[in-house]
Short mmCIF file of C-alpha atoms and ligand atoms in Angstrom, two decimals:
data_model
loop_
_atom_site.label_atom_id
_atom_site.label_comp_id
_atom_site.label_asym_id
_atom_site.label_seq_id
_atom_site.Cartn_x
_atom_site.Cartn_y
_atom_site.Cartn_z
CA UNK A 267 -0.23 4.48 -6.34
CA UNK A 268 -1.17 1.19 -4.32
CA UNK A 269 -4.76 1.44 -2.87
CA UNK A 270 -6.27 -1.09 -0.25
CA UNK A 271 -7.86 -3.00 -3.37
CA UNK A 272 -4.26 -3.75 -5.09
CA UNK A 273 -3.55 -4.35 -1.16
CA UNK A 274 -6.06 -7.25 -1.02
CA UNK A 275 -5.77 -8.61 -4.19
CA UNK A 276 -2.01 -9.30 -3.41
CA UNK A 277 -3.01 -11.25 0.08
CA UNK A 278 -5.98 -13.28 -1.55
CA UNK A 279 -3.97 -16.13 0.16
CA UNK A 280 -3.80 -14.51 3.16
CA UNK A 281 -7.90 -13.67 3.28
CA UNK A 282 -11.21 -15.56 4.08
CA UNK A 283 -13.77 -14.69 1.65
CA UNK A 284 -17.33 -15.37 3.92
CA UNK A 285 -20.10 -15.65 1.62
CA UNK A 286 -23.08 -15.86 4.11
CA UNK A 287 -24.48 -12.59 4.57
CA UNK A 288 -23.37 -11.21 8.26
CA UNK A 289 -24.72 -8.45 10.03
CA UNK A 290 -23.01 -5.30 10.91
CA UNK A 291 -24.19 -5.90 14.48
CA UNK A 292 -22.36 -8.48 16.14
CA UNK A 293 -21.24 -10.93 13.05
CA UNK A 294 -19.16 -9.90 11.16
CA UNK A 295 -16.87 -8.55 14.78
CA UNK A 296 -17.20 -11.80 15.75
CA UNK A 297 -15.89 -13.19 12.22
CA UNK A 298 -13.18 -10.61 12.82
CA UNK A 299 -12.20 -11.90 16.73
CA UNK A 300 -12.57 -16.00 15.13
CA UNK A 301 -9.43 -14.83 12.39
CA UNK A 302 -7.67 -12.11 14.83
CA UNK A 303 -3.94 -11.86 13.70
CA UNK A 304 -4.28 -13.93 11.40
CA UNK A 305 -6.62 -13.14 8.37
CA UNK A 306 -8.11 -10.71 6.07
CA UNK A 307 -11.70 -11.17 6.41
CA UNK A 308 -13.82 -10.12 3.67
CA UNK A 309 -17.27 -10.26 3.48
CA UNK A 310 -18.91 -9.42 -0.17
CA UNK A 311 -22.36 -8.51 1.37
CA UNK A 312 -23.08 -7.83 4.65
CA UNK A 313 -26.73 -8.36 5.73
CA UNK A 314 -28.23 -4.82 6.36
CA UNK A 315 -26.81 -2.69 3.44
CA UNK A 316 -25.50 -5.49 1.22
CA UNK A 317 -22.13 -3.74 0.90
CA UNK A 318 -18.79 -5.63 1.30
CA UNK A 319 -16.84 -4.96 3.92
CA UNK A 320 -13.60 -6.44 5.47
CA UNK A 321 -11.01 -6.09 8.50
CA UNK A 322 -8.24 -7.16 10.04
CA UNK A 323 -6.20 -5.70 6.94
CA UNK A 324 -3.22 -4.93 8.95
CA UNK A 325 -3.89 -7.68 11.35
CA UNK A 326 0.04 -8.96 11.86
CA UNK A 327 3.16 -7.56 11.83
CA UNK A 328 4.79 -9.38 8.82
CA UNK A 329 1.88 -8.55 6.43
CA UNK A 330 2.33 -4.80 7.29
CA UNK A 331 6.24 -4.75 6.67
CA UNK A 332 5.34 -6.95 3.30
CA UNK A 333 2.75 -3.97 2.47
CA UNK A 334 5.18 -1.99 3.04
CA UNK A 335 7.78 -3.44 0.69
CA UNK A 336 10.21 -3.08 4.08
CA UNK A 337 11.74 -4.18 6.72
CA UNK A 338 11.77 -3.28 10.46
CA UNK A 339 15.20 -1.84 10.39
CA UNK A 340 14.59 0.09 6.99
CA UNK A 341 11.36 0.66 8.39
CA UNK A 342 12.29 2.68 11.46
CA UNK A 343 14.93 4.52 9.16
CA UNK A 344 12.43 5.52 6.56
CA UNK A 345 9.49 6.75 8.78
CA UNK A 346 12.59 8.75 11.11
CA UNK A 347 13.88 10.75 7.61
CA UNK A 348 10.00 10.68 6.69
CA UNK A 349 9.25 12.65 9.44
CA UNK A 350 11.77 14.98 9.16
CA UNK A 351 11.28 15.94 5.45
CA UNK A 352 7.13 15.44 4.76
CA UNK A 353 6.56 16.07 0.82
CA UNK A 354 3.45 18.12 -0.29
CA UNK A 355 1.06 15.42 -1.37
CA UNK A 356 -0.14 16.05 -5.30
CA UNK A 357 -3.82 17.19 -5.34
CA UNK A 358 -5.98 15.48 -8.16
CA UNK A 359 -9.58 13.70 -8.60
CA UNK A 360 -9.81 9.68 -8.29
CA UNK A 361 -11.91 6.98 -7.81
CA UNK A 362 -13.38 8.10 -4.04
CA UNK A 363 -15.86 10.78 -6.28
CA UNK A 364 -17.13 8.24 -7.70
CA UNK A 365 -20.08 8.68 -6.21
CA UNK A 366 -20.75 12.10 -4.68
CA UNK A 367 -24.11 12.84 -2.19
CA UNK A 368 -25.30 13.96 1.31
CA UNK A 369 -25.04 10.83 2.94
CA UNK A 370 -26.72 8.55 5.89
CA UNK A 371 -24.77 7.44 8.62
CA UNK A 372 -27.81 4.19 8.38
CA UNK A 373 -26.67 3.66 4.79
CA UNK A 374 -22.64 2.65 5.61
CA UNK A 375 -22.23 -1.43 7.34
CA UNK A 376 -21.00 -0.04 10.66
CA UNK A 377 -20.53 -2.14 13.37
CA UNK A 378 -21.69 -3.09 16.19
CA UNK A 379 -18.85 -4.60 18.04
CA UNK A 380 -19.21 -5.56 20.92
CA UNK A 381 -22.19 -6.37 24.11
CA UNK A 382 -22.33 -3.20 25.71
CA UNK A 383 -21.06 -0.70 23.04
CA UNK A 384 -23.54 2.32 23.33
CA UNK A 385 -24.09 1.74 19.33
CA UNK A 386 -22.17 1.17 15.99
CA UNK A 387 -18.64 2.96 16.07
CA UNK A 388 -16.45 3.70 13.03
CA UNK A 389 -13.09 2.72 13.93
CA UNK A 390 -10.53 2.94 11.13
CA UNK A 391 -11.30 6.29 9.97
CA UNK A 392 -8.82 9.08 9.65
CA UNK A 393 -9.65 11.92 9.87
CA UNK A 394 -7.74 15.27 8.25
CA UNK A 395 -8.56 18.97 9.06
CA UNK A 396 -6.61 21.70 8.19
CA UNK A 397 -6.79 25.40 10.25
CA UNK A 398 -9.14 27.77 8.97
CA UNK A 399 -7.22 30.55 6.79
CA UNK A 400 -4.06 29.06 8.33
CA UNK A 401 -1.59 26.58 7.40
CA UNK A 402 -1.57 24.12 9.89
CA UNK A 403 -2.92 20.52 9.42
CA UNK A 404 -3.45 17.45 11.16
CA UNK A 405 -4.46 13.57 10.46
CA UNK A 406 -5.00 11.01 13.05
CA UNK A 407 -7.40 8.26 13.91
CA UNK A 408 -10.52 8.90 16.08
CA UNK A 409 -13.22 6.69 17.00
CA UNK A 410 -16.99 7.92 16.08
CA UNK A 411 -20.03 6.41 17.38
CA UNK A 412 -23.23 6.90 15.69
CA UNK A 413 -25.34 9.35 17.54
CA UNK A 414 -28.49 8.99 14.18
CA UNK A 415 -28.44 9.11 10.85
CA UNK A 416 -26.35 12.43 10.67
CA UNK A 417 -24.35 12.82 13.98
CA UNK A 418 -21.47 11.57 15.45
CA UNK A 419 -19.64 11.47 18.66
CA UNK A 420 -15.62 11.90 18.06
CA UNK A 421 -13.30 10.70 20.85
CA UNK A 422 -10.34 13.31 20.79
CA UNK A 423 -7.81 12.97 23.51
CA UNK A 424 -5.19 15.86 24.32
CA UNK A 425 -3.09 15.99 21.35
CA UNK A 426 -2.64 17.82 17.92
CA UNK A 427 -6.30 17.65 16.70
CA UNK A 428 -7.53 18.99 20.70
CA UNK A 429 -4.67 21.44 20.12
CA UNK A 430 -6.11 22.68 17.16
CA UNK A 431 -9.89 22.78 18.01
CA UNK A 432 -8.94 24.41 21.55
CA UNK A 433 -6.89 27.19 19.43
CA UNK A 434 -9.86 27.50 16.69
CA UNK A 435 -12.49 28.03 19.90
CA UNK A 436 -10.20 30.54 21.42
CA UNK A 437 -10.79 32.26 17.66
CA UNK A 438 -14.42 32.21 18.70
CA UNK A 439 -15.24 29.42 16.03
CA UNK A 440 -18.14 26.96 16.27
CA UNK A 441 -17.16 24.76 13.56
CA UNK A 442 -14.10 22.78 11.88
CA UNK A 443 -14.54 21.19 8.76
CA UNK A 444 -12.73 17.66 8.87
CA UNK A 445 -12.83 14.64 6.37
CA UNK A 446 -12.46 10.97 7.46
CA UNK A 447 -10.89 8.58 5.23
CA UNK A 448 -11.95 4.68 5.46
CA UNK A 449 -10.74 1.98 3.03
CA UNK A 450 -7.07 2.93 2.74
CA UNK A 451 -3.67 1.17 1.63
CA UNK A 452 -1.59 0.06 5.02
CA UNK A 453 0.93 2.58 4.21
CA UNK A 454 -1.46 5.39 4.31
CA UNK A 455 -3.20 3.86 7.36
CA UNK A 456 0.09 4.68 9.30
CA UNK A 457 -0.28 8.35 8.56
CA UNK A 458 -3.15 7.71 11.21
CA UNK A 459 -1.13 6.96 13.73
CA UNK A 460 2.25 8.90 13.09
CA UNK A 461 2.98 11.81 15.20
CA UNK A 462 5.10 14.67 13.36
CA UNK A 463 5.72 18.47 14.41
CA UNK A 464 2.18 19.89 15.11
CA UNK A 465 1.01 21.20 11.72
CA UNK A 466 2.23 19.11 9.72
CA UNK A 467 -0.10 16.91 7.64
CA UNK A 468 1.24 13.27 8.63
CA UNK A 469 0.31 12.42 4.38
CA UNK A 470 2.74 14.59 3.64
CA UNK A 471 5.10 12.11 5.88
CA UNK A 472 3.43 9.02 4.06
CA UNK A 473 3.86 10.60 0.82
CA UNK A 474 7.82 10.59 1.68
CA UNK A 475 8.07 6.92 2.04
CA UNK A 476 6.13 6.30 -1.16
CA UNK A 477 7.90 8.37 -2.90
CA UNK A 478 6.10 11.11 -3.70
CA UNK A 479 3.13 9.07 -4.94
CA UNK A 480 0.02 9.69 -2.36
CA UNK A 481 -2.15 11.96 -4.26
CA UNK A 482 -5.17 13.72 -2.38
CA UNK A 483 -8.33 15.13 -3.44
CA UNK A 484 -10.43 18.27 -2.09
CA UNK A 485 -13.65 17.18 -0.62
CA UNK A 486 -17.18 17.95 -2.38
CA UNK A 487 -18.82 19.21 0.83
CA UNK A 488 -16.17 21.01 3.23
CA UNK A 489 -12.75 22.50 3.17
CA UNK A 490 -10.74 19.41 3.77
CA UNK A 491 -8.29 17.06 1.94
CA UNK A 492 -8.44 13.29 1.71
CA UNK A 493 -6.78 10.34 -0.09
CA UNK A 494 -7.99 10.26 -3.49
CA UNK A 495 -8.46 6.25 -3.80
CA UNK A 496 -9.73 5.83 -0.26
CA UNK A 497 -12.83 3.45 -0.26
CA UNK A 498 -15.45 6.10 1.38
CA UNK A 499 -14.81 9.51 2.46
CA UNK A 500 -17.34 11.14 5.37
CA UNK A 501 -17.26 14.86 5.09
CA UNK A 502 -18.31 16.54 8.39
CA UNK A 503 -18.08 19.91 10.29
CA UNK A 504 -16.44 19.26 14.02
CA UNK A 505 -18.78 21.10 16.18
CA UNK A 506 -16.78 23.38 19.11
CA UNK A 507 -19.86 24.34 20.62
CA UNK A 508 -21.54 21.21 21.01
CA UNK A 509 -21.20 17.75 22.83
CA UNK A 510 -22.63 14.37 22.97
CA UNK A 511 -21.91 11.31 26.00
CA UNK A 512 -19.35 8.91 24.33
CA UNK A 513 -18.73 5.40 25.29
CA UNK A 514 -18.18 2.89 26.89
CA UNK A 515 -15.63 2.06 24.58
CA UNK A 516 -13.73 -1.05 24.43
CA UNK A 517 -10.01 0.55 23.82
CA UNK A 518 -6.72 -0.94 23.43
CA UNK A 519 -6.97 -3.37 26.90
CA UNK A 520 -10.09 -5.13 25.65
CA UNK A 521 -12.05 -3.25 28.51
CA UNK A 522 -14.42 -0.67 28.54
CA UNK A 523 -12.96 3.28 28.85
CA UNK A 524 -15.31 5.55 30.58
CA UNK A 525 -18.26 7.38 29.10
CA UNK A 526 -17.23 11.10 28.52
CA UNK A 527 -18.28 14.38 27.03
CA UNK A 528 -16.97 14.91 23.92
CA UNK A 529 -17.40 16.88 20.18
CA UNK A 530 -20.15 16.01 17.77
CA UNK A 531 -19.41 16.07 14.29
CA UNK A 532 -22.11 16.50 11.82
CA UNK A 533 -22.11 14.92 8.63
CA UNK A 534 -22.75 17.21 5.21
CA UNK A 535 -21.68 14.74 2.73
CA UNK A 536 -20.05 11.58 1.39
CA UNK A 537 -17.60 10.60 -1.85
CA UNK A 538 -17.30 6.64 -2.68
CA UNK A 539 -16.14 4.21 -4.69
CA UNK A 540 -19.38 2.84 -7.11
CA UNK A 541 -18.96 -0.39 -5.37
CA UNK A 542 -17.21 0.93 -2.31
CA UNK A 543 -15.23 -1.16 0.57
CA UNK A 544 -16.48 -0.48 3.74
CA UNK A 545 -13.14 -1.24 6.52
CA UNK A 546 -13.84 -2.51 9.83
CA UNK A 547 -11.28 -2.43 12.53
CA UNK A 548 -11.88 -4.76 15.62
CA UNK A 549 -11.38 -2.66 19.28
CA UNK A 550 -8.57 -4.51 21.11
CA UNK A 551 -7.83 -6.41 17.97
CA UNK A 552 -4.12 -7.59 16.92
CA UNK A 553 -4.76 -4.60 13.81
CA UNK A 554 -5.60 -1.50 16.74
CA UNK A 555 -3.23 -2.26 19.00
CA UNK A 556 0.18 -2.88 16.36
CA UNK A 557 -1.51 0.70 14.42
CA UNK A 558 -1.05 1.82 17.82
CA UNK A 559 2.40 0.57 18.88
CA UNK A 560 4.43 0.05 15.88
CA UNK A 561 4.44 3.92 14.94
CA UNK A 562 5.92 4.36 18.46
CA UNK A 563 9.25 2.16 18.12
CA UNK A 564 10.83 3.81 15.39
CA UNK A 565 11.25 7.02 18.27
CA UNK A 566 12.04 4.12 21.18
CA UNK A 567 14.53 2.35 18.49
CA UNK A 568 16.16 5.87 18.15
CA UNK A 569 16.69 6.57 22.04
CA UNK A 570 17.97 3.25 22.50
CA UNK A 571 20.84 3.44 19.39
CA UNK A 572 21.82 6.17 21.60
CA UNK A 573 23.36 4.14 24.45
CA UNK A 574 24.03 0.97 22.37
CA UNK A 575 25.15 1.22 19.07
CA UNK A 576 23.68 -2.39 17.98
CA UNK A 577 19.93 -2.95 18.00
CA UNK A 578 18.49 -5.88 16.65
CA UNK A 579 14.56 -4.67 16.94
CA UNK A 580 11.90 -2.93 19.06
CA UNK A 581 8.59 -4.99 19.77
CA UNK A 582 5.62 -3.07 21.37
CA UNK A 583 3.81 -6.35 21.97
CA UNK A 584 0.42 -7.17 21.12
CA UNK A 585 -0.27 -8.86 24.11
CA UNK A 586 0.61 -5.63 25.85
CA UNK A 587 -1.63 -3.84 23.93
CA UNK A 588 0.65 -2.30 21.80
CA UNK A 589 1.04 0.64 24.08
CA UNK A 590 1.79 -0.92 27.92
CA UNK A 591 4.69 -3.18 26.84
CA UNK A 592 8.15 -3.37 25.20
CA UNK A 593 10.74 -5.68 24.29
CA UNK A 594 13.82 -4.50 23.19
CA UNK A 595 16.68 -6.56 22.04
CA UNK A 596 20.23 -5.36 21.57
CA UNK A 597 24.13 -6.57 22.10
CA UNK A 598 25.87 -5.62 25.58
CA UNK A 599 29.15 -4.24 25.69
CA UNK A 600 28.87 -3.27 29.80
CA UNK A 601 27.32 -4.82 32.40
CA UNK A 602 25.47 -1.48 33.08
CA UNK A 603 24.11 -0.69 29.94
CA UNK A 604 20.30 -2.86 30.29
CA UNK A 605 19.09 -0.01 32.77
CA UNK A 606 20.24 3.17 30.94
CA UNK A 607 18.48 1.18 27.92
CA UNK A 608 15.72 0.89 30.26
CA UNK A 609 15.55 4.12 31.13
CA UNK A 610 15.95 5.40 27.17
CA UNK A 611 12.61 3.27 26.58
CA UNK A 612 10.63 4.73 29.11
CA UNK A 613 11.59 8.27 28.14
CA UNK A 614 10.74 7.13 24.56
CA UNK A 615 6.88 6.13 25.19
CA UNK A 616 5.94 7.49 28.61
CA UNK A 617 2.71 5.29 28.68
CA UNK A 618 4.79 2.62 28.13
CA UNK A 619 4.19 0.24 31.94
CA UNK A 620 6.66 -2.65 31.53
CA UNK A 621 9.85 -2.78 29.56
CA UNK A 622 11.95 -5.95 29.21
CA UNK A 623 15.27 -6.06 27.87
CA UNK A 624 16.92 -8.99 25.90
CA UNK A 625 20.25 -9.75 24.18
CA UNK A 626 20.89 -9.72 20.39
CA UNK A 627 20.79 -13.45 20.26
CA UNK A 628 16.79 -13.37 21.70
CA UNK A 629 14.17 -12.33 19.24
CA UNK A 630 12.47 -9.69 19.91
CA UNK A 631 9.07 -10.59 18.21
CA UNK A 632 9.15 -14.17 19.63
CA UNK A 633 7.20 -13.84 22.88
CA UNK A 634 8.55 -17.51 23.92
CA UNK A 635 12.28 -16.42 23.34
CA UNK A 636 11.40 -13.18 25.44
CA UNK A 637 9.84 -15.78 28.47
CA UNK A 638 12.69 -18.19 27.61
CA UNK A 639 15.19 -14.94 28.26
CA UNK A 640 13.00 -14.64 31.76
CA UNK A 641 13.53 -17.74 33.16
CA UNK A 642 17.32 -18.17 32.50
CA UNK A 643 19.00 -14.83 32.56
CA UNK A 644 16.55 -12.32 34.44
CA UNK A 645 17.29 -12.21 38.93
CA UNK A 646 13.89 -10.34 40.42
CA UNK A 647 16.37 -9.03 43.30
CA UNK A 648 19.21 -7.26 40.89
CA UNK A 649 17.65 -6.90 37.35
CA UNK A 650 15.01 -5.01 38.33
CA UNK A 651 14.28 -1.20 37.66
CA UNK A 652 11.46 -0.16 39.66
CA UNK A 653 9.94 3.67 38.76
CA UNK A 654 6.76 4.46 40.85
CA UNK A 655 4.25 7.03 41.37
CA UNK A 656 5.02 7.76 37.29
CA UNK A 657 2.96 8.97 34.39
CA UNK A 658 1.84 5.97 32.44
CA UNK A 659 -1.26 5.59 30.28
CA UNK A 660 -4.97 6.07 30.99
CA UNK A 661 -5.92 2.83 29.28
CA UNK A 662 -4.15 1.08 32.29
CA UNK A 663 -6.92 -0.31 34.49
CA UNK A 664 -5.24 -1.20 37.29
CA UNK A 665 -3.34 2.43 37.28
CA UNK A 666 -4.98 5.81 38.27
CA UNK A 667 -6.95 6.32 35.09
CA UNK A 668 -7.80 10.07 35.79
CA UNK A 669 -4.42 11.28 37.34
CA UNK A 670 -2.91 8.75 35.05
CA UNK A 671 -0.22 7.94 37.46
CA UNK A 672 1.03 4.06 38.03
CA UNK A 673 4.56 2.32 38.41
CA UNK A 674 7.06 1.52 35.69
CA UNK A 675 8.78 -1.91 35.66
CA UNK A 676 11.69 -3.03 33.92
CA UNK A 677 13.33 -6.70 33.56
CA UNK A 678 17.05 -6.82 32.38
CA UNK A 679 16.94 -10.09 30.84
CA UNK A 680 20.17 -10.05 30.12
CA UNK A 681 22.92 -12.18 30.36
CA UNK A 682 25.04 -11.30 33.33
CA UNK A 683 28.92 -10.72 31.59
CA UNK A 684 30.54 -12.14 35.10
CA UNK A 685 29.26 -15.51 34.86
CA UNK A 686 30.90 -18.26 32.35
CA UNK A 687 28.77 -16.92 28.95
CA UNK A 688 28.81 -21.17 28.10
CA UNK A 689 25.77 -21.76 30.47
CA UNK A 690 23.52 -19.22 28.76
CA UNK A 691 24.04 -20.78 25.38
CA UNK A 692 21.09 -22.49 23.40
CA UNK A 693 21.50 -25.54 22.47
CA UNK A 694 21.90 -26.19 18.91
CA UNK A 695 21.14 -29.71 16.73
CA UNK A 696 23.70 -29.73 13.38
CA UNK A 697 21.58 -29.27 10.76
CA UNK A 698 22.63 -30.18 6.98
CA UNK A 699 20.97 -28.54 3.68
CA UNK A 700 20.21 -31.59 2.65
CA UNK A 701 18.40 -32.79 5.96
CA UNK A 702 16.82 -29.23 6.08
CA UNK A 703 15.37 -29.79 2.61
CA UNK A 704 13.97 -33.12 3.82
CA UNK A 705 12.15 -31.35 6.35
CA UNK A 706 10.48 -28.69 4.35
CA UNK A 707 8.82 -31.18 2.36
CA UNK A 708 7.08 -32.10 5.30
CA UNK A 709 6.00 -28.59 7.03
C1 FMN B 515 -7.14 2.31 15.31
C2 FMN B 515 -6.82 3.52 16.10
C3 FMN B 515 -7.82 4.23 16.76
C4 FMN B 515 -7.54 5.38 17.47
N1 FMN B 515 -8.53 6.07 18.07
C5 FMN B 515 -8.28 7.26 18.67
C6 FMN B 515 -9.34 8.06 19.20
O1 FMN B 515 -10.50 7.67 19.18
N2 FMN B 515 -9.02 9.26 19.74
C7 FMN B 515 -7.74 9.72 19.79
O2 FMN B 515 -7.53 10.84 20.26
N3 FMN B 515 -6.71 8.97 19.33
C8 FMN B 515 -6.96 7.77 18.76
N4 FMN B 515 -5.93 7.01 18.26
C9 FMN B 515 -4.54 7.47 18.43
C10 FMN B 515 -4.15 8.59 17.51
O3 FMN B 515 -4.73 8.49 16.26
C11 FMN B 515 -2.63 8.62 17.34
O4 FMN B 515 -2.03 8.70 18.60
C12 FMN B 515 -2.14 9.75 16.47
O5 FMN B 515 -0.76 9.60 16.29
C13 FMN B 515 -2.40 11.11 17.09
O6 FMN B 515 -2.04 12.09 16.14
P1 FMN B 515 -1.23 13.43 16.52
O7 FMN B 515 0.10 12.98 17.03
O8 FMN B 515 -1.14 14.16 15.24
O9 FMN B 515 -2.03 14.12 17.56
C14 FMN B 515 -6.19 5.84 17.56
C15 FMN B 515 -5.19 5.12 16.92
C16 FMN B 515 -5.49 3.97 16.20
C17 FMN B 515 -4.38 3.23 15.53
#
């Protein structure tokens, strides 16, 4: 089964190699901001610990769907049956127990990100618990920040992991044991940020896609489960009784979110790789926000198909934040169909702020198309769908973060089918094979 090393030795074209020594605090985020969407960076000793590290893994879109061996539309298919039909993961040893020992938090190159952060956070781990003498299971991404050498601070907003340590408190637990998985294959990465049925272990959705092939291993320390040829493993025990102040974080928008209560977990072991890969994940960075948004459009891709049978893709855009906006594009058949497909979005992804709608012959993923389909088909005073005083997401700062309430705008961008369909046309040069071969020699 792939792992992120057979990951990054297929995209050595695609990855700066730094060889001066940057530091976890500062550097090597800023070497990660200088290549955003764009490159792998890899760094084979960072400064403090003089342990490689790299980011930006899953820094574009094409790179994940060429990880992925797939395309958008098989894509959306795939992780939709996925979903539906998880397979048990195998359980086995592998290379993560390498190297099995109590651990310090001081030891691993986190970063420091960015001026202001209260400390180092770890930001592309995933982390996996499973209920106590139960069934029911759970991975997702979560933050940390490093509280010392042997405590951390875990963001956990209300969803499946809150459900399950509000249910395990009601038990009259104080503790969850929980493992959290760095260094990990883009496909596996995704499992982070899937959502299926509550219990159900989103590797076991992973595992459908790769056929079966994702095999896990029990941790050393705790009663958890994690990818057997992850890079570094963190074992820890999710504290119910006990808090620590987390933040300010800079989320998704490239602002600070607000300092908050929130769990400690405490850390009772580590596995790694000999020479383990320690991944970094910029806040705000091209890689967090399409993690973020490209899980979401299979489901938006799905409400849309049906109102209109032909979709040609789903883009929640980077410079959105990959959660605040969408382009969809699609073919009209009736002149009423962009706000019912406006509507489906919404409905979709109810953070979602702005949603734009273009036709088939726009491309979704080309930001200067979507502008382009603005400027010549979109009238403010009749293609406008206006939704206020409406949930929307608490990473909006211009919205009411704390009652997360705000106003939902979409843009038909449409072609209107009454006017002459000749003046919406793009103009075309001929192009021959010949003259198009001429021209490649030259890009
Ligand atoms: C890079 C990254 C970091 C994230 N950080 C957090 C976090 O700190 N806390 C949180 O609750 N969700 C975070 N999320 C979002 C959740 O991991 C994601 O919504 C996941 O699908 C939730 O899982 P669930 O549906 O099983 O509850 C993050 C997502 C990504 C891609």
């Amino acid at each position: 089964m792939s792992d992120l090393r057979s990951f990054l030795r297929k995209y050595q074209d695609e990855t700066i190699t730094i060889n001066e020594p940057l530091s976890r605090n500062f550097e090597i985020a800023a070497a990660l901001k200088k290549f955003d969407g764009e490159k792998i960076v890899f760094i084979p000793e960072e400064k403090e610990t003089k342990t490689s590290v790299v980011g930006g893994v899953c820094g574009n879109r094409e790179r994940i769907l060429k990880g992925l061996e797939t395309t958008v539309d098989d894509l959306y298919l795939t992780l939709i049956e996925a979903t539906k039909n998880p397979i048990k993961c195998k359980i086995g040893d592998g290379p993560v127990k390498e190297v099995v020992k109590e651990g310090n938090l001081s030891d691993i190159p986190i970063l420091t990100h960015f001026k202001g952060d209260p400390g180092p956070y770890i930001t592309s781990g995933i982390v996996y618990i499973k209920e106590p003498g139960g069934n029911l299971e759970n991975v997702s991404f979560h933050r940390l920040l490093v509280l010392d050498s042997s405590r951390m601070g875990i963001r956990i907003v209300p969803r499946h992991l809150y459900r399950m340590t509000q249910s395990a408190k009601e038990k009259g637990l104080k503790e969850l044991d929980v493992s959290i998985s760095l260094g990990l294959h883009p496909a596996v990465m995704l499992a982070g940020s899937l959502t299926a049925p509550f219990g159900v272990s989103e590797f076991d959705v992973v595992n459908n896609f790769l056929g079966g092939e994702l095999k896990l291993t029990r941790c050393e320390h705790v009663d958890a489960l994690a990818p057997s040829n992850a890079e570094i493993v963190l074992e820890g025990k999710l504290r119910l009784d006990k808090t620590a102040l987390e933040g300010p974080f800079v989320d998704l928008s490239g602002t600070f979110d607000v300092r908050r209560q929130q769990p400690v977990v405490d850390l009772v072991g580590v596995m790694h790789r000999e020479d383990y890969i320690y991944q970094a994940l910029l806040p705000s960075g091209s890689e967090h926000r399409l993690l973020m948004g490209l899980p979401k459009e299979p489901r938006i891709w799905d409400y849309v198909r049906g109102i209109v049978p032909n979709v040609r893709g789903v883009n929640m855009t980077v410079g959105g934040m990959g959660w605040l906006h969408c382009v969809v594009s699609f073919e009209k058949f009736r002149e009423g169909d962009p706000k019912n497909v406006l509507m489906a979005i919404f409905s979709a992804h109810p953070s979602l702020k702005h949603a734009v709608v273009v036709d088939g012959d726009i491309d979704p993923y080309d930001m200067e198309q979507v502008e382009w389909a603005i400027a010549t088909r979109f009238k403010g005073d009749e293609d406008i769908l206006l939704v206020p005083n409406v949930r929307v997401s608490s990473l909006d700062p211009a919205g009411d973060q704390e009652k997360e309430l705000g106003c939902k705008v979409g843009i038909d961008a449409t072609k209107p089918m009454f006017k002459d369909q000749e003046g919406f046309k793009q103009a075309e040069i001929p192009m021959s094979k010949e003259l198009e071969k001429i021209l490649q020699k030259y890009s």
